[in-house]
mmCIF file of C-alpha atoms and ligand atoms in Angstrom:
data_model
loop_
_atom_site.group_PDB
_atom_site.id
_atom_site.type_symbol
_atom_site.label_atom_id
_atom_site.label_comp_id
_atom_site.label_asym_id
_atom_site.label_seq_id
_atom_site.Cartn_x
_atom_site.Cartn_y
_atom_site.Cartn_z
ATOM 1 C CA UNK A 1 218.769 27.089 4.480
ATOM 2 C CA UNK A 2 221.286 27.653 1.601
ATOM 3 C CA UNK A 3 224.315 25.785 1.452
ATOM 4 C CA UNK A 4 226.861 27.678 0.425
ATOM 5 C CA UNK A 5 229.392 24.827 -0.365
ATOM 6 C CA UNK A 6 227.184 23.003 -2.841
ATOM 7 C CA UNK A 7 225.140 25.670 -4.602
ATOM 8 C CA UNK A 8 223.352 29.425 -4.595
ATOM 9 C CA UNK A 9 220.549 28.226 -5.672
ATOM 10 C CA UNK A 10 219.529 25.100 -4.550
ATOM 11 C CA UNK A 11 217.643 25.166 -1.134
ATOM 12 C CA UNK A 12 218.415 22.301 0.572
ATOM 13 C CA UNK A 13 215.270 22.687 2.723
ATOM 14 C CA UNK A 14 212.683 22.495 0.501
ATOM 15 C CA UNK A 15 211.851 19.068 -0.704
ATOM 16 C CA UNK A 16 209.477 17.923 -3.555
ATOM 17 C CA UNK A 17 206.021 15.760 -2.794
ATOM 18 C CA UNK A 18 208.283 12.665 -3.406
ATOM 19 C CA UNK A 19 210.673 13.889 -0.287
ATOM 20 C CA UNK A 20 213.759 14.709 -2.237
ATOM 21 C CA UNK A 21 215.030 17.896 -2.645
ATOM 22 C CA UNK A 22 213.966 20.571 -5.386
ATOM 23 C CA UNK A 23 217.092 21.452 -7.953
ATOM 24 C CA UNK A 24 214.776 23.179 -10.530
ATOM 25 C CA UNK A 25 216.678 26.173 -9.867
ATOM 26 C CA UNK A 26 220.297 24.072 -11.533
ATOM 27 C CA UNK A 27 218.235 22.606 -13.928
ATOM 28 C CA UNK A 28 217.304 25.407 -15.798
ATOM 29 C CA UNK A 29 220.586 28.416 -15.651
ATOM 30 C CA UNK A 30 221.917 28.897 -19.032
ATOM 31 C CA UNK A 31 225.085 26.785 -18.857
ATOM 32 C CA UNK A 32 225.885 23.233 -16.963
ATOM 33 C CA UNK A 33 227.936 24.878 -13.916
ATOM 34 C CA UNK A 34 225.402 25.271 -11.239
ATOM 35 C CA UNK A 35 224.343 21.759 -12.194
ATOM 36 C CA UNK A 36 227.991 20.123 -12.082
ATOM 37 C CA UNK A 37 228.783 22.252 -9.025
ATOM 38 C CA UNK A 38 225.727 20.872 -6.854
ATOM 39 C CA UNK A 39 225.871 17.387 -8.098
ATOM 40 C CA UNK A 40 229.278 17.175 -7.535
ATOM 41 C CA UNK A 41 229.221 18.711 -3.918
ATOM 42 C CA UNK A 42 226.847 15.394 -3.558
ATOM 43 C CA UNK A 43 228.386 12.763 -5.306
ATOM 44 C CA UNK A 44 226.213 12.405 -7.905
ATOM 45 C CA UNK A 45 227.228 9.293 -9.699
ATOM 46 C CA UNK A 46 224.629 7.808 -11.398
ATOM 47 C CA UNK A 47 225.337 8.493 -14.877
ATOM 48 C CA UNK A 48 228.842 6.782 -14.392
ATOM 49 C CA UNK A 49 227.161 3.365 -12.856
ATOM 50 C CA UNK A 50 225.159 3.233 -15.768
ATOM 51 C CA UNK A 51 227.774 4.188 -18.098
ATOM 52 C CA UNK A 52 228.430 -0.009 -18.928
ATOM 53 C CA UNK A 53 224.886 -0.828 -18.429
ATOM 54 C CA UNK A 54 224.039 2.178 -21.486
ATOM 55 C CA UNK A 55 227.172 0.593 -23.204
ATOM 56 C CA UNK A 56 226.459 -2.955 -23.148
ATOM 57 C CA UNK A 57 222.625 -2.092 -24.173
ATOM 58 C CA UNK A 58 224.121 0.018 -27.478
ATOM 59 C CA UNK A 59 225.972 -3.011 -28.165
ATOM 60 C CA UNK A 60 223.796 -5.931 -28.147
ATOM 61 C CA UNK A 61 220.994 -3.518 -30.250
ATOM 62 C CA UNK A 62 223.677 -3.175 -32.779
ATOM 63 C CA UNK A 63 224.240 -6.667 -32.905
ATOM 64 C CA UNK A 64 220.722 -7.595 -33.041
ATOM 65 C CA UNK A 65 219.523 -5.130 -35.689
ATOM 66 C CA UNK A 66 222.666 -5.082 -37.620
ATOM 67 C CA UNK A 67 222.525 -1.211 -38.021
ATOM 68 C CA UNK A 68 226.011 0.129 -36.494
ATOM 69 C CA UNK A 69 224.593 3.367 -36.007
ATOM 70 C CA UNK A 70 221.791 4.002 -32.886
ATOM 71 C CA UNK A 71 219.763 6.680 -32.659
ATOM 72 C CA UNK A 72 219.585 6.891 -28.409
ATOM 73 C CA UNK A 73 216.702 9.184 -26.653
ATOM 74 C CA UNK A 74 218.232 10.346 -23.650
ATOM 75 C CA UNK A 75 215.327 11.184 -21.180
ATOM 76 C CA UNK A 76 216.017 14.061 -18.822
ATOM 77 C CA UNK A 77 218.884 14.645 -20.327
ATOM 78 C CA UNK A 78 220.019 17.922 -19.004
ATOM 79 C CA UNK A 79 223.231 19.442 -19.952
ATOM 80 C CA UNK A 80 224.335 16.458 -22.299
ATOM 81 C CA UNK A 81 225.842 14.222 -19.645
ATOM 82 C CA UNK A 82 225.375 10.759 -19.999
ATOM 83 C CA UNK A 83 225.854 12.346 -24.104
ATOM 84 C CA UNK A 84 229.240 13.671 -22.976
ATOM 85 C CA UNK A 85 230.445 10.371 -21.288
ATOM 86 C CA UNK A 86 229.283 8.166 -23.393
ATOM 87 C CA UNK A 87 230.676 9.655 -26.275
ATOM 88 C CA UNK A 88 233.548 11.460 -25.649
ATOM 89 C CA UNK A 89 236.869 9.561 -23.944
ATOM 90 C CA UNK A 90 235.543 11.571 -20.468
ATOM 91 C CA UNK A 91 235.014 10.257 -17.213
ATOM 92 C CA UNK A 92 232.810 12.151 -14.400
ATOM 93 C CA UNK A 93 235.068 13.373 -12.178
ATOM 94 C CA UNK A 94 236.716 15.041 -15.288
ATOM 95 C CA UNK A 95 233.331 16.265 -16.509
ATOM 96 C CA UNK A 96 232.846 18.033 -13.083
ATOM 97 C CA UNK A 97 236.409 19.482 -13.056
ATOM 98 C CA UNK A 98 235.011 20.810 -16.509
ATOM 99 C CA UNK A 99 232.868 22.825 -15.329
ATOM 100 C CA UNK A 100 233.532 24.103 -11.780
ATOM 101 C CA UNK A 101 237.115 24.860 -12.254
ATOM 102 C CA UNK A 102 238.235 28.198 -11.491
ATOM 103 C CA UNK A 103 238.986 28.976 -15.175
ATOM 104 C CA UNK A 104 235.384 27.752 -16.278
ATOM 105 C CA UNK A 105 234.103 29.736 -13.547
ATOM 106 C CA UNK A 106 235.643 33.098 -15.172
ATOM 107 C CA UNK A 107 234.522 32.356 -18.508
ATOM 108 C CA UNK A 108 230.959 34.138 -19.715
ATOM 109 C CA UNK A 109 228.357 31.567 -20.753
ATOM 110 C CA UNK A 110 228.811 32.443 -24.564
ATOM 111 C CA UNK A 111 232.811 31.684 -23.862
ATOM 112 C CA UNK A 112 231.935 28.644 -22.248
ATOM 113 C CA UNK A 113 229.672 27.257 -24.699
ATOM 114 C CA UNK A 114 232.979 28.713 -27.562
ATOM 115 C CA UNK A 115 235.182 26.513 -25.273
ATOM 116 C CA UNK A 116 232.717 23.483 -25.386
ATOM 117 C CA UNK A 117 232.034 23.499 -28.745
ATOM 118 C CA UNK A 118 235.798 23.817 -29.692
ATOM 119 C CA UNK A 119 236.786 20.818 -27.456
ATOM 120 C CA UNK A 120 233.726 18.746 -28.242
ATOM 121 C CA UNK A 121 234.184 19.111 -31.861
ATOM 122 C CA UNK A 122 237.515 17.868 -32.362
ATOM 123 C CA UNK A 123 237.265 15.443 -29.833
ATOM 124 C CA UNK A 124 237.135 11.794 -31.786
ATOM 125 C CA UNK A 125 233.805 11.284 -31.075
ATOM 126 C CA UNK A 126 231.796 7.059 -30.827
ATOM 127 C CA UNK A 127 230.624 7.967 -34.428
ATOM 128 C CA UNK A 128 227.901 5.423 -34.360
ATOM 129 C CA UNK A 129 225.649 7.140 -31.351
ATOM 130 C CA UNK A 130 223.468 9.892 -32.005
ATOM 131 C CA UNK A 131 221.871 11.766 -29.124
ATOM 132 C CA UNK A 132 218.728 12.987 -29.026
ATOM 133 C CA UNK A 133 218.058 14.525 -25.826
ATOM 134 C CA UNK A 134 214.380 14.864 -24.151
ATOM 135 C CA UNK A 135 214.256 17.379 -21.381
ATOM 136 C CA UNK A 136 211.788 19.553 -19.904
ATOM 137 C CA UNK A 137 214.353 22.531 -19.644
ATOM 138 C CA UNK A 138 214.747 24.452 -23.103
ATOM 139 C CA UNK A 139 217.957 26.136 -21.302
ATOM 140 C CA UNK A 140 219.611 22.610 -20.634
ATOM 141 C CA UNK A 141 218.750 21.506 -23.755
ATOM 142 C CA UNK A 142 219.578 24.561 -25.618
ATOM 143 C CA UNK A 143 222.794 23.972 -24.197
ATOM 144 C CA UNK A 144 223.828 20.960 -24.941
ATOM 145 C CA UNK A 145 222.472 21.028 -28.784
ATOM 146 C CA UNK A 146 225.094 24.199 -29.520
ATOM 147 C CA UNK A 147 228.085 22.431 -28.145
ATOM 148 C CA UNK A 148 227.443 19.641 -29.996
ATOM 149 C CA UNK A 149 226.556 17.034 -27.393
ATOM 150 C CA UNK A 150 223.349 16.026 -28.896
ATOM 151 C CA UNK A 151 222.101 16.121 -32.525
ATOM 152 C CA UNK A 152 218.534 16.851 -32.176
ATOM 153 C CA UNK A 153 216.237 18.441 -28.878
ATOM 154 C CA UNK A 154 212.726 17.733 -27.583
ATOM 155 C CA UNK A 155 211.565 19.516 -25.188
ATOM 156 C CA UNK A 156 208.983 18.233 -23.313
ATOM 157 C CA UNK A 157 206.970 17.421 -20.289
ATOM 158 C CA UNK A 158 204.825 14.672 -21.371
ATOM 159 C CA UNK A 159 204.060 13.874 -17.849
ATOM 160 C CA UNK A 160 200.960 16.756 -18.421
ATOM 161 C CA UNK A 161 200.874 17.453 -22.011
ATOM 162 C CA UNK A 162 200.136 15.425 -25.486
ATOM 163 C CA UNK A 163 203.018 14.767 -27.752
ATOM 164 C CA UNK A 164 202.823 17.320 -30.469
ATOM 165 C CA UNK A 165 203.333 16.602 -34.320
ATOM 166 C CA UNK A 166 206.499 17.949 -34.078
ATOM 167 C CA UNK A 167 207.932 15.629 -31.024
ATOM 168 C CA UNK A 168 206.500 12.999 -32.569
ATOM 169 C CA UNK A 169 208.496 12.981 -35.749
ATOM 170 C CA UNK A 170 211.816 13.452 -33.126
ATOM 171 C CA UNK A 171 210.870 10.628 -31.110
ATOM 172 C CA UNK A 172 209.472 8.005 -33.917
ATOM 173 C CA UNK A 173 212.668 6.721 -35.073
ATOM 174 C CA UNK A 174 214.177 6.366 -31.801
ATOM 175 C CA UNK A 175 216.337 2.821 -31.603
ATOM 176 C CA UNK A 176 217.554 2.735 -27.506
ATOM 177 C CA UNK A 177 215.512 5.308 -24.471
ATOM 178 C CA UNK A 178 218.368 5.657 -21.528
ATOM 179 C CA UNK A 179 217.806 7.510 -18.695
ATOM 180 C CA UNK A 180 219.587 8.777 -15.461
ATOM 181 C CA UNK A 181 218.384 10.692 -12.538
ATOM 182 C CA UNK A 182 215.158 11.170 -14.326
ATOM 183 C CA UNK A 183 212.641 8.581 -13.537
ATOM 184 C CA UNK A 184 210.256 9.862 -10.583
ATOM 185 C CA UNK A 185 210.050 12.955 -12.524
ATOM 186 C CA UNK A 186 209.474 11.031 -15.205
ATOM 187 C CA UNK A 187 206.990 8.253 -14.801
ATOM 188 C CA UNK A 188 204.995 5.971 -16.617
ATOM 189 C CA UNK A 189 203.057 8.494 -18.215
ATOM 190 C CA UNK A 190 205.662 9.747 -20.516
ATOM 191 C CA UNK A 191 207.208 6.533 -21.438
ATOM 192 C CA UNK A 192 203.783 5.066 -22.767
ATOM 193 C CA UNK A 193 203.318 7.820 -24.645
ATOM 194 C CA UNK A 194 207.105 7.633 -26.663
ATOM 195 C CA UNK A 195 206.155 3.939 -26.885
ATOM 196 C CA UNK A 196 203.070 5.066 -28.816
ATOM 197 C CA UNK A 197 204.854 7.227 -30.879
ATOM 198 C CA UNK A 198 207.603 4.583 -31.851
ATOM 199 C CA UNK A 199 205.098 1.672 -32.623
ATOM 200 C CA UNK A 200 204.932 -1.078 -33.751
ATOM 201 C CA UNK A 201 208.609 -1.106 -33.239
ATOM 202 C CA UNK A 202 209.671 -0.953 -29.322
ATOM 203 C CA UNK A 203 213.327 1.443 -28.400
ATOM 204 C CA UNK A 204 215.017 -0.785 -26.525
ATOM 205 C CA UNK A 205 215.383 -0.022 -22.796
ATOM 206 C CA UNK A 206 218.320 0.955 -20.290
ATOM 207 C CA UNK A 207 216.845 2.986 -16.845
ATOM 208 C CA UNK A 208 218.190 3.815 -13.396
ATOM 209 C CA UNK A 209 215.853 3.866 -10.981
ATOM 210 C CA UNK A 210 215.746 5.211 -7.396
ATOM 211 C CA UNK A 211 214.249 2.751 -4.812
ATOM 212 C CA UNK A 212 211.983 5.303 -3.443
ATOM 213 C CA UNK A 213 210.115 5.167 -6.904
ATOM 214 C CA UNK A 214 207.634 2.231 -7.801
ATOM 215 C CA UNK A 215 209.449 -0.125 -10.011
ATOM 216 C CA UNK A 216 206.589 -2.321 -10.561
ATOM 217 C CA UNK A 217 204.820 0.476 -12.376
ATOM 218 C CA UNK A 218 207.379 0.559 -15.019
ATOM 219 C CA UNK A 219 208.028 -3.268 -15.065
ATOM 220 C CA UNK A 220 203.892 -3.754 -15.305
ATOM 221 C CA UNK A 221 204.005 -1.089 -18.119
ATOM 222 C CA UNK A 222 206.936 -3.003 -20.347
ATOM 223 C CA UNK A 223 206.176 -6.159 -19.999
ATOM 224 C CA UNK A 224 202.292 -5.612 -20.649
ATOM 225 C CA UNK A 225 203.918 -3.569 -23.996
ATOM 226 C CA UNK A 226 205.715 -6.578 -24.613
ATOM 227 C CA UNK A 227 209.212 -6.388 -23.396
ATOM 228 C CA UNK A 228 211.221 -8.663 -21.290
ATOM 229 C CA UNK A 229 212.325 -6.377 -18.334
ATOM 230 C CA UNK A 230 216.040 -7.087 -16.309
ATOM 231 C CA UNK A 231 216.943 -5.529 -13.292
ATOM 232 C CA UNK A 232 220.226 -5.757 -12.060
ATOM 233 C CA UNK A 233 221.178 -7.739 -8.911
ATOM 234 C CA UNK A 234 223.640 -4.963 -7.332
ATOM 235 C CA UNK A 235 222.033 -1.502 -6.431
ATOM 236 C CA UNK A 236 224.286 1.219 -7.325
ATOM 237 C CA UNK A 237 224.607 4.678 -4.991
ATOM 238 C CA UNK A 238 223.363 7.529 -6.814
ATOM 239 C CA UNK A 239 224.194 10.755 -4.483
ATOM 240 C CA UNK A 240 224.596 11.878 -0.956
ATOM 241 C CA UNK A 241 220.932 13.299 1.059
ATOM 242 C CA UNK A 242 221.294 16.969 0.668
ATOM 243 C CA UNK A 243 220.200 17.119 3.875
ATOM 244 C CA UNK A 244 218.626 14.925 7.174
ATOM 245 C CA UNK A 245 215.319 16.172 6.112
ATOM 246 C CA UNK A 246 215.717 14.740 2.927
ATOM 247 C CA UNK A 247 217.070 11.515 4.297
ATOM 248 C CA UNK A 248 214.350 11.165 6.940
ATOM 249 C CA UNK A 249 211.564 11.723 4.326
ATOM 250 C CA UNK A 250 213.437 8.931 1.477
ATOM 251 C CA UNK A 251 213.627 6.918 4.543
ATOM 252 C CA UNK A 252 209.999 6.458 5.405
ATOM 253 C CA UNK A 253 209.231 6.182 2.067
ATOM 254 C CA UNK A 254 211.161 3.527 1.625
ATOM 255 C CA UNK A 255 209.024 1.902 4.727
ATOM 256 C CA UNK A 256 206.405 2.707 3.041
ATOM 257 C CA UNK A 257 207.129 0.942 -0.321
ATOM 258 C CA UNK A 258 207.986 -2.453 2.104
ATOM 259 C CA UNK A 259 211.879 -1.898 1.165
ATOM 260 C CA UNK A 260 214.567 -2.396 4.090
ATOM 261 C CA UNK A 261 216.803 0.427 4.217
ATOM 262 C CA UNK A 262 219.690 -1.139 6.184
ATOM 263 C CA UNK A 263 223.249 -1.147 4.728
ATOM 264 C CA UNK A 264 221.566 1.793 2.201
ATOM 265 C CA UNK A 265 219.838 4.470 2.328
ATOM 266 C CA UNK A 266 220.240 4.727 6.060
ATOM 267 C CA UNK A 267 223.982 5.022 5.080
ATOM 268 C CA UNK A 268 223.783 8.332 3.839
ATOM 269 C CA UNK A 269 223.357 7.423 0.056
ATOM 270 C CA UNK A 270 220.321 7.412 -2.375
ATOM 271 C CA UNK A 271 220.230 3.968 -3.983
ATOM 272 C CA UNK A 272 219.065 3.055 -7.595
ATOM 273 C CA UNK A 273 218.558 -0.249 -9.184
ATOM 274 C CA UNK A 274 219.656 -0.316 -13.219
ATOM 275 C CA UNK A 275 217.006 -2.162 -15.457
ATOM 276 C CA UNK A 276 217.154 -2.854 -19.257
ATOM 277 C CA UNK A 277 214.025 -3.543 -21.236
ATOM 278 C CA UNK A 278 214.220 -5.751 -24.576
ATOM 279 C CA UNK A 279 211.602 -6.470 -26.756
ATOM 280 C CA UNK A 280 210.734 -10.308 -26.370
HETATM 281 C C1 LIG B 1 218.800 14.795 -11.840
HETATM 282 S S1 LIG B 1 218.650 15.524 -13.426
HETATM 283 C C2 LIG B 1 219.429 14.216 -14.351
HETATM 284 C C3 LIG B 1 220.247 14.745 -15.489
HETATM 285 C C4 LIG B 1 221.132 13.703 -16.177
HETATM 286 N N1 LIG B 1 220.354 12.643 -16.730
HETATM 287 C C5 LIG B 1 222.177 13.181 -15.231
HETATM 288 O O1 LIG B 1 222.076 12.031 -14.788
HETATM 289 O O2 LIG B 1 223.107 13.943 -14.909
HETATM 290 C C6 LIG B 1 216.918 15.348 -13.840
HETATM 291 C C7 LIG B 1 216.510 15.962 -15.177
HETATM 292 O O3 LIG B 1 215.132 15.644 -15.426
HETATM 293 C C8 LIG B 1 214.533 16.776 -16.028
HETATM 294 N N2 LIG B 1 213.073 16.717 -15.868
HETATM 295 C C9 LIG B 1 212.330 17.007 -14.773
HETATM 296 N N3 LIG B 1 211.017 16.829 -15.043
HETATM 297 C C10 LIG B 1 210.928 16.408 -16.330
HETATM 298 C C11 LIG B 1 209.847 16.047 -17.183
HETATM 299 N N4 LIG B 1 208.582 16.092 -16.762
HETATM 300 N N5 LIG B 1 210.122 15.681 -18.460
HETATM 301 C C12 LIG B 1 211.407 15.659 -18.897
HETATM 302 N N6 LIG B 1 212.472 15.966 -18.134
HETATM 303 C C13 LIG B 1 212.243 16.336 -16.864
HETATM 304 C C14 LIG B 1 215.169 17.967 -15.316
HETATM 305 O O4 LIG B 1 215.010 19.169 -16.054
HETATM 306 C C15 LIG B 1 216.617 17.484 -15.211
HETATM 307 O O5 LIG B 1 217.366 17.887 -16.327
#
């Protein structure tokens, strides 16, 4: 079944072996507007829950190291958007307005990415973040590097393959690792490996992470690297089930993993928890 209100080519049917359902087919088109108009059609609001959490995280690593300028590795970073919000005066709902308005939807991708790159660039920008983003989509990434979001790309699935010399001078100077809507496609895997490459100094931490994913995994993993790991008390929604199959298959997951559902997920909503890592 294709909905027709959220996008042409997602297929809300199909679901991936952790139950949710597959987007590959947004994740990888040439410009962010089948991405903006699915997530939107769902609520997607992750990266603006962890907007203060990414904020706050910036600031006390500034204050810490003394340097005013971070070098942030955004992982799954798509299209640029936690890039976009967090350093451009933008909100979400504006960012999705952006790009699934009926002039952006006229526009080529080449005009699009002119129009971006005009608008980005003489935007004041938070001079004092620079975006790296880490993505497994060269299109995405590709992207977001020409409008200007992000200063430098690696593209990457380290989930599978060994960082090359080439990623490894990207990721070795790396100050903060944020990500949104990534981890479960992301795991453990790839973050020990970035740690490796950044050692003996650890990136300081700031993750959202969906309930249906093992967070003692990634809490075993930081703290046996030597960080002190927070999670936050409040959960924070981060879309609308694309569908009741979806739903039903999060759901008994979520059994699964010993969580209670109620007043959650069996709302209607996927639910994420927000952790920040420090070293101790
Ligand atoms: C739900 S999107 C989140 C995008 C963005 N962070 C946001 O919150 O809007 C998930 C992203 O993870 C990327 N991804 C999937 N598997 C990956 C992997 N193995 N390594 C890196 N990125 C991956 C996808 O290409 C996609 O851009």
């Amino acid at each position: 079944m294709i909905n027709r209100h959220q996008d042409r080519q997602v297929d809300h049917s199909e679901l991936d072996a952790t139950g949710k359902t597959v987007f590959d087919g947004i994740y990888t088109a040439p410009d962010p507007r089948p991405y903006c108009e699915a997530m939107h059609a769902l609520d997607y609001a992750i990266p603006k829950h962890a907007h203060p959490m990414f904020s706050a995280l910036f600031q006390d690593y500034r204050e810490q190291s003394g340097k005013e300028s971070v070098r942030v590795l955004d992982l799954g970073s798509s299209y640029g958007i936690n890039a976009a919000l967090l350093q451009f005066n933008m909100e979400l709902p504006e960012l999705y307005q952006r790009y699934t308005s009926p002039e952006a939807q006229a526009l080529s991708t080449n005009e699009l990415i002119q129009r971006d790159r005009n608008d980005y660039y003489r935007q004041p920008t938070h001079q004092t973040l620079d975006m790296v983003g880490f993505d497994i989509s060269a299109q995405a990434l590709q992207y977001a590097k020409e409008v200007g979001l992000i200063v430098d790309a690696v593209q990457a699935n380290l989930e599978t393959d060994e960082v090359t010399t080439e990623q490894s001078e990207q990721l070795k100077n790396i100050n903060c690792i944020i990500s949104s809507g990534c981890i479960g496609y992301v795991t453990t895997i790839t973050l020990e490996k970035i740690i490796d490459v950044c050692a003996p100094h650890l990136p300081w931490m700031g993750h959202c992470v969906l309930r249906m994913f093992s967070l003692q995994q990634l809490i075993t993993l930081l703290q046996a690297q030597g960080y002190e790991v927070e999670i936050s008390p409040e959960l924070v929604p981060q879309r609308r089930f694309a569908s009741s199959k979806e739903q039903k298959q999060v759901l008994s997951r979520l059994l699964e993993l010993g969580i209670d559902p109620t007043g959650f997920e069996d709302q209607g909503w996927l639910y994420a928890w927000l952790i920040t890592a420090k070293p101790l």
